[in-house]
Amino acid sequence: MAEAWTTAAAAAVGPGAPEASARPMRIALIGNPNSGKTSLFNQLTGLNQKVGNFPGVTVDRKSGWAQLTPARRAEIVDLPGTYSLYPKSLDERVITDLLYDPSSTSYPDFVVVTVDASNLRRSLLLFSQLADLGLPAILALNMTDVAARHGVHIDLGALEAELGVPVVPMNARSGSGVAALKIVMAERLAAPPVRFWQPDSAVHPLVQRLRSHFQLHSDYLALHYAQQAEYLAFLSAEDRAYVQGLVQEYAFDGTAQQASETIGRYARINEILLETVTVTRTEQREPVSNRIDRVLTHRVGGYLIFLAVLFLLFQAIFAWAQYPMDLIDQGIGALSGWLQNTLPPGPLTRLLTEGVLAGLGGVLIFIPQIALLFAFLAVLEETGYMARVTFLMDKLMRPFGLSGKSVVPLISGLACAVPAIMGARTIESWKDRMITIFVTPLMSCSARIPVYTVLVALVVPDERVGFFNLRGVVLMGLYLLGLLSALGSAWLLKVLLKARERSYFIMEFPVYKWPRWKNVGLTIYQKVQAFVWQAGQVIVAISVLLWGLASYGPGQRQEVAEAQARREAAVHRWTPAELGRQVASARLENSYAGSFGHALEPAIRPLGFDWKIGIALLTSFAAREVFVGTMSTIYSVGQDADMGTVQQKLRAEKGLDGQPFFTPARAFSLLVFYVFAMQCMSTLAVTYRETKSWRWPAAQLVYMTGLAYAASVFVWQIWGS
C-alpha cells in the first residue's frame, strides 16, 4: 500500500517547487488536538515528548531533528493542536505567530497536517485553511485502521487530486507508514494549486492593500491580518494601528466573514468527501466506547468509580511500594554502616555518611512510590480514562466558579504544577486563566509524596479498614484536602476579581485504547530520572551544606555545651549510649543550624514545631522534597549509622517529657502545612513567566504560606496543645 501511494505522492511534487538550498528544511507538524502529532513527532525525531490519549498535551512548540533520507536532514516543529486558524487561547496563538510571518527565520518550509482518517470531515477544515495560506503541505492520514474498522474507505489517489497535495497513510502509534512519509517529506514541495475558499469580493480592496503593505503572498493571509492583527505578536504598534485603520475604513465585519468562510469551506469539504470516501458498513450497534462512557461518566456511578480508582492508587503507593522501599532503605543503611566501620574516623567520613548518604537515602527511598504514581497516571491517560475524569470534574468544579477548561491543568497538577500551569494557556478568559494558575499549586503534586508518606507511616497504624489500608485512606484524604482547598480558593478569587464571564468546556472524548507499555515505561523512567537528578541534586547539596552548619558552631558554644552534658552525665550516671545521644543533641543545638532553628522557633511554636522542624521548613522552601533529606541529615548528625531510616530516626526522637516527640497531632499539623504551603521555586518562576508579573507569584507565596500557617495552628491548638 505504501509503495502505491508513494508513487502518486511523488507525482504531486510540483515542478514549481523551490530549489534545494544548503539550509536544512524546517517542517511544522500541525493538526487537531489528539490527532497523533506528538506521536508522529517522536517517531520522526526519536525524541520522547509526552504523548497522551488526551487533548491539550502540547501547549507550546517543540522542535527536534529528523534524518529523512541519508542525504537530507530536517528540523521538525511540533505545534499545539487546534481546530482552525482562528485562535481562542494562548497555545493556539503559537501557531498563528509562526505561520503568519513569512519573513521570520522560524517560518517553516512546509507543513505536515495530521488528520484522523475516521473523522476526515472535521480534520479537513484546518487543512483547507492551511492550503489557502499558500503553504506547501502533506496530509498525513492517521488512524486509518480505526477508519477501516468503521467501514470507511478512502480513495487516496482521488483525495490527492482533490487536495493537490501528497496524502500519506500512516499509524503514528506503531510507526507504520512513517518511513514512506519521510521519503515524501524529503522532497521540496510546491504550494498546493487548489484553493478551497475565496474571500468575498467586497473585501478585496482591503485585502489588496494589506497584501501590498505587508508584501504578503496570499489573499487569505491578508484576511487573517485584518481579523487578528491585535493578537499577532510580531506586528509593531504602528502596523496594528495601520490594520485597524483599514478595518474601520472598509467597515470590515470579521465575525460575519468567519461565519461565511466556515460554511463555504464545509460545503467544499462535503463535495470532496463525496468523491473520495466510501462508507461500506453502517454501524448497527452503539459503539463500545459509548457504552463504556455511559458507565464511567454516569452522574453517580462515574464519581464512585473515580473514587475507587483513587483508592486503588493510594493503596498501591503504600502497599506495593513498601518492599522495594525496604530494600533501598536497608541497602543505604548497610552502606553507611560499612563506610563508618571501614573508613578512618574524621570529618570526611562523617560528611560522607551523615551528610551525603543521609541526603541521598532521603531521595532514593521514594523512587518506588514516585514510579507507582506516574505509572497509574500514565495508564489513565493512555487508555483515555483521564479525559472522562476531566468531564466528571467539570461538573464538580463549576459551582466553585472554575472554568471547565481549568480541569486539565488542575488534574495535571497532581503530577507537577509547572507543566500544569503552562497548560492553563488553553483557557481563553484572562480572569479564569489567572485563577487557575493561582490555585493549581494547591493540588498535591508528586513532590509532596515523600513528606506525606514519611509522616503518615510515622503516626498512622498499618491496619486495614475493610478492604482498605488505613494509611492509604489518610493519604487519599490529604489529596482531597488539596483539591477542596483549590476549589475554595478559586471561588474566593472569583468573587474578588468579579469574574462573571460564563465559559464553556468542549472536549472530544478520545477512543479507548490499550496502553502503550513502552510509553508508560518511558514516563516512569523520565519522572523518576527528573526526581533523582533535579530534586536529588538540590537535596544532596542542601544536605551537605546542612551537615556543615549542623556539625560546627560559632565560637566555643558546642564545646561548652558538650562539657555541660558530660557533667550532667556524671551526676545522673547516664549509660555511654545515653551520654552519646545527649552530647550529639547538645552540639547540634549549639551549631549554626541550631542557631537558625532557634531564631525561627518563636514563630513556629504555635504550630507545634521545634527548632529542628524549623530548619527543615526553611530548607524546603526551595523544594518540598528537601524536607525529608533535611530531617534525615539533622537526625543523623552525631548518631549511629545503624539508626536506620528517617522514620526510625523520627520515631526515636523524644520530647522534654521523655515521650515520643512526633505525636499524631504534631505530625498532622506538619502534614496540613505541606498540603497548603507554597514551597517550590520552579512553580513561582513559571507563574511569573505565564503572568508576566511578579504580583501573582508573590500573592501565591503569601496566600498559600498564610493558609498553611493558619491551618497548622488550627490543628495543633485543637488537638495538640
mmCIF file with all atom_site columns, C-alpha atoms in Angstrom, residues 44-174:
data_model
loop_
_atom_site.group_PDB
_atom_site.id
_atom_site.type_symbol
_atom_site.label_atom_id
_atom_site.label_alt_id
_atom_site.label_comp_id
_atom_site.label_asym_id
_atom_site.label_entity_id
_atom_site.label_seq_id
_atom_site.pdbx_PDB_ins_code
_atom_site.Cartn_x
_atom_site.Cartn_y
_atom_site.Cartn_z
_atom_site.occupancy
_atom_site.B_iso_or_equiv
_atom_site.pdbx_formal_charge
_atom_site.auth_seq_id
_atom_site.auth_comp_id
_atom_site.auth_asym_id
_atom_site.auth_atom_id
_atom_site.pdbx_PDB_model_num
ATOM 1   C CA . LEU A 1 44  ? 10.336  11.233 13.243 1.00 0.00 ? 44  LEU A CA 1
ATOM 2   C CA . THR A 1 45  ? 12.850  12.650 15.698 1.00 0.00 ? 45  THR A CA 1
ATOM 3   C CA . GLY A 1 46  ? 13.427  9.721  18.019 1.00 0.00 ? 46  GLY A CA 1
ATOM 4   C CA . LEU A 1 47  ? 12.667  12.049 20.933 1.00 0.00 ? 47  LEU A CA 1
ATOM 5   C CA . ASN A 1 48  ? 10.288  11.225 23.721 1.00 0.00 ? 48  ASN A CA 1
ATOM 6   C CA . GLN A 1 49  ? 7.943   14.156 24.106 1.00 0.00 ? 49  GLN A CA 1
ATOM 7   C CA . LYS A 1 50  ? 4.985   13.465 26.348 1.00 0.00 ? 50  LYS A CA 1
ATOM 8   C CA . VAL A 1 51  ? 2.119   11.809 24.487 1.00 0.00 ? 51  VAL A CA 1
ATOM 9   C CA . GLY A 1 52  ? -1.335  11.262 25.883 1.00 0.00 ? 52  GLY A CA 1
ATOM 10  C CA . ASN A 1 53  ? -4.681  9.917  24.759 1.00 0.00 ? 53  ASN A CA 1
ATOM 11  C CA . PHE A 1 54  ? -5.860  13.276 25.967 1.00 0.00 ? 54  PHE A CA 1
ATOM 12  C CA . PRO A 1 55  ? -6.398  16.640 24.222 1.00 0.00 ? 55  PRO A CA 1
ATOM 13  C CA . GLY A 1 56  ? -4.178  19.563 25.213 1.00 0.00 ? 56  GLY A CA 1
ATOM 14  C CA . VAL A 1 57  ? -0.979  17.660 25.987 1.00 0.00 ? 57  VAL A CA 1
ATOM 15  C CA . THR A 1 58  ? 1.081   20.010 23.764 1.00 0.00 ? 58  THR A CA 1
ATOM 16  C CA . VAL A 1 59  ? 0.752   23.699 24.708 1.00 0.00 ? 59  VAL A CA 1
ATOM 17  C CA . ASP A 1 60  ? 3.999   25.044 23.275 1.00 0.00 ? 60  ASP A CA 1
ATOM 18  C CA . ARG A 1 61  ? 6.097   24.450 20.166 1.00 0.00 ? 61  ARG A CA 1
ATOM 19  C CA . LYS A 1 62  ? 8.788   21.815 20.443 1.00 0.00 ? 62  LYS A CA 1
ATOM 20  C CA . SER A 1 63  ? 11.456  21.015 17.915 1.00 0.00 ? 63  SER A CA 1
ATOM 21  C CA . GLY A 1 64  ? 13.769  18.154 17.058 1.00 0.00 ? 64  GLY A CA 1
ATOM 22  C CA . TRP A 1 65  ? 15.754  16.811 14.121 1.00 0.00 ? 65  TRP A CA 1
ATOM 23  C CA . ALA A 1 66  ? 14.797  14.028 11.748 1.00 0.00 ? 66  ALA A CA 1
ATOM 24  C CA . GLN A 1 67  ? 17.016  12.158 9.286  1.00 0.00 ? 67  GLN A CA 1
ATOM 25  C CA . LEU A 1 68  ? 14.566  11.917 6.405  1.00 0.00 ? 68  LEU A CA 1
ATOM 26  C CA . THR A 1 69  ? 16.945  10.243 3.968  1.00 0.00 ? 69  THR A CA 1
ATOM 27  C CA . PRO A 1 70  ? 20.684  9.507  4.172  1.00 0.00 ? 70  PRO A CA 1
ATOM 28  C CA . ALA A 1 71  ? 21.306  12.863 2.468  1.00 0.00 ? 71  ALA A CA 1
ATOM 29  C CA . ARG A 1 72  ? 18.600  15.066 3.935  1.00 0.00 ? 72  ARG A CA 1
ATOM 30  C CA . ARG A 1 73  ? 18.002  16.196 7.483  1.00 0.00 ? 73  ARG A CA 1
ATOM 31  C CA . ALA A 1 74  ? 15.163  18.430 8.637  1.00 0.00 ? 74  ALA A CA 1
ATOM 32  C CA . GLU A 1 75  ? 14.086  20.318 11.724 1.00 0.00 ? 75  GLU A CA 1
ATOM 33  C CA . ILE A 1 76  ? 10.656  19.147 12.902 1.00 0.00 ? 76  ILE A CA 1
ATOM 34  C CA . VAL A 1 77  ? 8.459   21.579 14.850 1.00 0.00 ? 77  VAL A CA 1
ATOM 35  C CA . ASP A 1 78  ? 5.557   20.146 16.850 1.00 0.00 ? 78  ASP A CA 1
ATOM 36  C CA . LEU A 1 79  ? 2.782   22.716 17.328 1.00 0.00 ? 79  LEU A CA 1
ATOM 37  C CA . PRO A 1 80  ? -0.165  22.664 19.766 1.00 0.00 ? 80  PRO A CA 1
ATOM 38  C CA . GLY A 1 81  ? -3.369  21.112 18.494 1.00 0.00 ? 81  GLY A CA 1
ATOM 39  C CA . THR A 1 82  ? -6.045  23.369 17.011 1.00 0.00 ? 82  THR A CA 1
ATOM 40  C CA . TYR A 1 83  ? -9.289  23.012 15.107 1.00 0.00 ? 83  TYR A CA 1
ATOM 41  C CA . SER A 1 84  ? -8.870  26.126 12.973 1.00 0.00 ? 84  SER A CA 1
ATOM 42  C CA . LEU A 1 85  ? -6.607  29.114 12.291 1.00 0.00 ? 85  LEU A CA 1
ATOM 43  C CA . TYR A 1 86  ? -8.776  31.363 14.438 1.00 0.00 ? 86  TYR A CA 1
ATOM 44  C CA . PRO A 1 87  ? -7.052  31.034 17.824 1.00 0.00 ? 87  PRO A CA 1
ATOM 45  C CA . LYS A 1 88  ? -9.057  31.199 21.014 1.00 0.00 ? 88  LYS A CA 1
ATOM 46  C CA . SER A 1 89  ? -6.265  30.682 23.518 1.00 0.00 ? 89  SER A CA 1
ATOM 47  C CA . LEU A 1 90  ? -2.562  31.387 24.044 1.00 0.00 ? 90  LEU A CA 1
ATOM 48  C CA . ASP A 1 91  ? -1.423  27.930 22.962 1.00 0.00 ? 91  ASP A CA 1
ATOM 49  C CA . GLU A 1 92  ? -3.226  28.281 19.628 1.00 0.00 ? 92  GLU A CA 1
ATOM 50  C CA . ARG A 1 93  ? -1.637  31.701 19.065 1.00 0.00 ? 93  ARG A CA 1
ATOM 51  C CA . VAL A 1 94  ? 1.725   29.952 18.961 1.00 0.00 ? 94  VAL A CA 1
ATOM 52  C CA . ILE A 1 95  ? 0.567   28.604 15.595 1.00 0.00 ? 95  ILE A CA 1
ATOM 53  C CA . THR A 1 96  ? -0.503  31.898 14.097 1.00 0.00 ? 96  THR A CA 1
ATOM 54  C CA . ASP A 1 97  ? 2.657   33.649 15.282 1.00 0.00 ? 97  ASP A CA 1
ATOM 55  C CA . LEU A 1 98  ? 4.683   31.037 13.396 1.00 0.00 ? 98  LEU A CA 1
ATOM 56  C CA . LEU A 1 99  ? 2.616   30.702 10.212 1.00 0.00 ? 99  LEU A CA 1
ATOM 57  C CA . TYR A 1 100 ? 1.540   34.312 9.650  1.00 0.00 ? 100 TYR A CA 1
ATOM 58  C CA . ASP A 1 101 ? 5.024   35.827 9.471  1.00 0.00 ? 101 ASP A CA 1
ATOM 59  C CA . PRO A 1 102 ? 6.700   34.637 6.250  1.00 0.00 ? 102 PRO A CA 1
ATOM 60  C CA . SER A 1 103 ? 9.681   36.931 6.902  1.00 0.00 ? 103 SER A CA 1
ATOM 61  C CA . SER A 1 104 ? 10.519  35.161 10.162 1.00 0.00 ? 104 SER A CA 1
ATOM 62  C CA . THR A 1 105 ? 13.598  32.959 10.292 1.00 0.00 ? 105 THR A CA 1
ATOM 63  C CA . SER A 1 106 ? 11.395  30.362 12.018 1.00 0.00 ? 106 SER A CA 1
ATOM 64  C CA . TYR A 1 107 ? 8.916   30.206 9.117  1.00 0.00 ? 107 TYR A CA 1
ATOM 65  C CA . PRO A 1 108 ? 8.517   26.557 8.013  1.00 0.00 ? 108 PRO A CA 1
ATOM 66  C CA . ASP A 1 109 ? 9.278   25.333 4.502  1.00 0.00 ? 109 ASP A CA 1
ATOM 67  C CA . PHE A 1 110 ? 6.110   23.286 4.594  1.00 0.00 ? 110 PHE A CA 1
ATOM 68  C CA . VAL A 1 111 ? 3.635   21.705 6.985  1.00 0.00 ? 111 VAL A CA 1
ATOM 69  C CA . VAL A 1 112 ? 2.599   18.130 7.652  1.00 0.00 ? 112 VAL A CA 1
ATOM 70  C CA . VAL A 1 113 ? -1.068  18.113 8.600  1.00 0.00 ? 113 VAL A CA 1
ATOM 71  C CA . THR A 1 114 ? -2.020  15.084 10.689 1.00 0.00 ? 114 THR A CA 1
ATOM 72  C CA . VAL A 1 115 ? -5.662  14.136 10.333 1.00 0.00 ? 115 VAL A CA 1
ATOM 73  C CA . ASP A 1 116 ? -7.913  11.489 11.841 1.00 0.00 ? 116 ASP A CA 1
ATOM 74  C CA . ALA A 1 117 ? -8.957  9.281  8.933  1.00 0.00 ? 117 ALA A CA 1
ATOM 75  C CA . SER A 1 118 ? -12.055 8.176  10.827 1.00 0.00 ? 118 SER A CA 1
ATOM 76  C CA . ASN A 1 119 ? -13.234 11.806 11.076 1.00 0.00 ? 119 ASN A CA 1
ATOM 77  C CA . LEU A 1 120 ? -11.929 13.336 7.875  1.00 0.00 ? 120 LEU A CA 1
ATOM 78  C CA . ARG A 1 121 ? -14.667 15.953 7.530  1.00 0.00 ? 121 ARG A CA 1
ATOM 79  C CA . ARG A 1 122 ? -13.736 17.752 10.721 1.00 0.00 ? 122 ARG A CA 1
ATOM 80  C CA . SER A 1 123 ? -9.979  17.479 10.105 1.00 0.00 ? 123 SER A CA 1
ATOM 81  C CA . LEU A 1 124 ? -10.108 18.908 6.586  1.00 0.00 ? 124 LEU A CA 1
ATOM 82  C CA . LEU A 1 125 ? -11.331 22.302 7.813  1.00 0.00 ? 125 LEU A CA 1
ATOM 83  C CA . LEU A 1 126 ? -7.900  23.103 9.243  1.00 0.00 ? 126 LEU A CA 1
ATOM 84  C CA . PHE A 1 127 ? -6.135  21.614 6.235  1.00 0.00 ? 127 PHE A CA 1
ATOM 85  C CA . SER A 1 128 ? -8.147  23.748 3.810  1.00 0.00 ? 128 SER A CA 1
ATOM 86  C CA . GLN A 1 129 ? -7.226  26.905 5.748  1.00 0.00 ? 129 GLN A CA 1
ATOM 87  C CA . LEU A 1 130 ? -3.528  25.993 5.705  1.00 0.00 ? 130 LEU A CA 1
ATOM 88  C CA . ALA A 1 131 ? -3.698  25.290 1.973  1.00 0.00 ? 131 ALA A CA 1
ATOM 89  C CA . ASP A 1 132 ? -5.274  28.678 1.343  1.00 0.00 ? 132 ASP A CA 1
ATOM 90  C CA . LEU A 1 133 ? -2.403  30.317 3.210  1.00 0.00 ? 133 LEU A CA 1
ATOM 91  C CA . GLY A 1 134 ? -0.260  29.083 0.334  1.00 0.00 ? 134 GLY A CA 1
ATOM 92  C CA . LEU A 1 135 ? 1.820   26.757 2.467  1.00 0.00 ? 135 LEU A CA 1
ATOM 93  C CA . PRO A 1 136 ? 3.234   23.624 0.827  1.00 0.00 ? 136 PRO A CA 1
ATOM 94  C CA . ALA A 1 137 ? 1.709   20.697 2.703  1.00 0.00 ? 137 ALA A CA 1
ATOM 95  C CA . ILE A 1 138 ? 1.484   16.943 3.151  1.00 0.00 ? 138 ILE A CA 1
ATOM 96  C CA . LEU A 1 139 ? -1.629  15.285 4.507  1.00 0.00 ? 139 LEU A CA 1
ATOM 97  C CA . ALA A 1 140 ? -0.607  12.546 6.988  1.00 0.00 ? 140 ALA A CA 1
ATOM 98  C CA . LEU A 1 141 ? -3.614  10.253 7.212  1.00 0.00 ? 141 LEU A CA 1
ATOM 99  C CA . ASN A 1 142 ? -3.523  8.809  10.720 1.00 0.00 ? 142 ASN A CA 1
ATOM 100 C CA . MET A 1 143 ? -5.832  6.219  12.321 1.00 0.00 ? 143 MET A CA 1
ATOM 101 C CA . THR A 1 144 ? -6.627  4.507  9.031  1.00 0.00 ? 144 THR A CA 1
ATOM 102 C CA . ASP A 1 145 ? -7.067  1.263  10.970 1.00 0.00 ? 145 ASP A CA 1
ATOM 103 C CA . VAL A 1 146 ? -9.861  2.858  13.036 1.00 0.00 ? 146 VAL A CA 1
ATOM 104 C CA . ALA A 1 147 ? -11.487 4.159  9.848  1.00 0.00 ? 147 ALA A CA 1
ATOM 105 C CA . ALA A 1 148 ? -11.300 0.698  8.254  1.00 0.00 ? 148 ALA A CA 1
ATOM 106 C CA . ARG A 1 149 ? -12.960 -0.895 11.290 1.00 0.00 ? 149 ARG A CA 1
ATOM 107 C CA . HIS A 1 150 ? -15.848 1.548  10.840 1.00 0.00 ? 150 HIS A CA 1
ATOM 108 C CA . GLY A 1 151 ? -16.170 0.624  7.171  1.00 0.00 ? 151 GLY A CA 1
ATOM 109 C CA . VAL A 1 152 ? -14.691 3.926  5.936  1.00 0.00 ? 152 VAL A CA 1
ATOM 110 C CA . HIS A 1 153 ? -12.592 3.549  2.770  1.00 0.00 ? 153 HIS A CA 1
ATOM 111 C CA . ILE A 1 154 ? -10.661 6.476  1.337  1.00 0.00 ? 154 ILE A CA 1
ATOM 112 C CA . ASP A 1 155 ? -9.602  6.668  -2.315 1.00 0.00 ? 155 ASP A CA 1
ATOM 113 C CA . LEU A 1 156 ? -6.103  8.042  -1.777 1.00 0.00 ? 156 LEU A CA 1
ATOM 114 C CA . GLY A 1 157 ? -5.485  8.903  -5.425 1.00 0.00 ? 157 GLY A CA 1
ATOM 115 C CA . ALA A 1 158 ? -8.754  10.808 -5.712 1.00 0.00 ? 158 ALA A CA 1
ATOM 116 C CA . LEU A 1 159 ? -8.112  12.593 -2.428 1.00 0.00 ? 159 LEU A CA 1
ATOM 117 C CA . GLU A 1 160 ? -4.648  13.675 -3.590 1.00 0.00 ? 160 GLU A CA 1
ATOM 118 C CA . ALA A 1 161 ? -6.126  15.004 -6.794 1.00 0.00 ? 161 ALA A CA 1
ATOM 119 C CA . GLU A 1 162 ? -8.833  16.938 -4.957 1.00 0.00 ? 162 GLU A CA 1
ATOM 120 C CA . LEU A 1 163 ? -6.479  18.403 -2.355 1.00 0.00 ? 163 LEU A CA 1
ATOM 121 C CA . GLY A 1 164 ? -3.484  18.957 -4.614 1.00 0.00 ? 164 GLY A CA 1
ATOM 122 C CA . VAL A 1 165 ? -1.009  17.619 -2.035 1.00 0.00 ? 165 VAL A CA 1
ATOM 123 C CA . PRO A 1 166 ? 0.568   14.253 -1.232 1.00 0.00 ? 166 PRO A CA 1
ATOM 124 C CA . VAL A 1 167 ? -1.622  12.091 1.024  1.00 0.00 ? 167 VAL A CA 1
ATOM 125 C CA . VAL A 1 168 ? 0.264   9.558  3.133  1.00 0.00 ? 168 VAL A CA 1
ATOM 126 C CA . PRO A 1 169 ? -1.489  6.910  5.258  1.00 0.00 ? 169 PRO A CA 1
ATOM 127 C CA . MET A 1 170 ? 0.369   6.037  8.423  1.00 0.00 ? 170 MET A CA 1
ATOM 128 C CA . ASN A 1 171 ? -0.026  4.964  12.020 1.00 0.00 ? 171 ASN A CA 1
ATOM 129 C CA . ALA A 1 172 ? 1.673   7.387  14.407 1.00 0.00 ? 172 ALA A CA 1
ATOM 130 C CA . ARG A 1 173 ? 1.387   4.968  17.342 1.00 0.00 ? 173 ARG A CA 1
ATOM 131 C CA . SER A 1 174 ? 3.024   1.966  15.689 1.00 0.00 ? 174 SER A CA 1
#
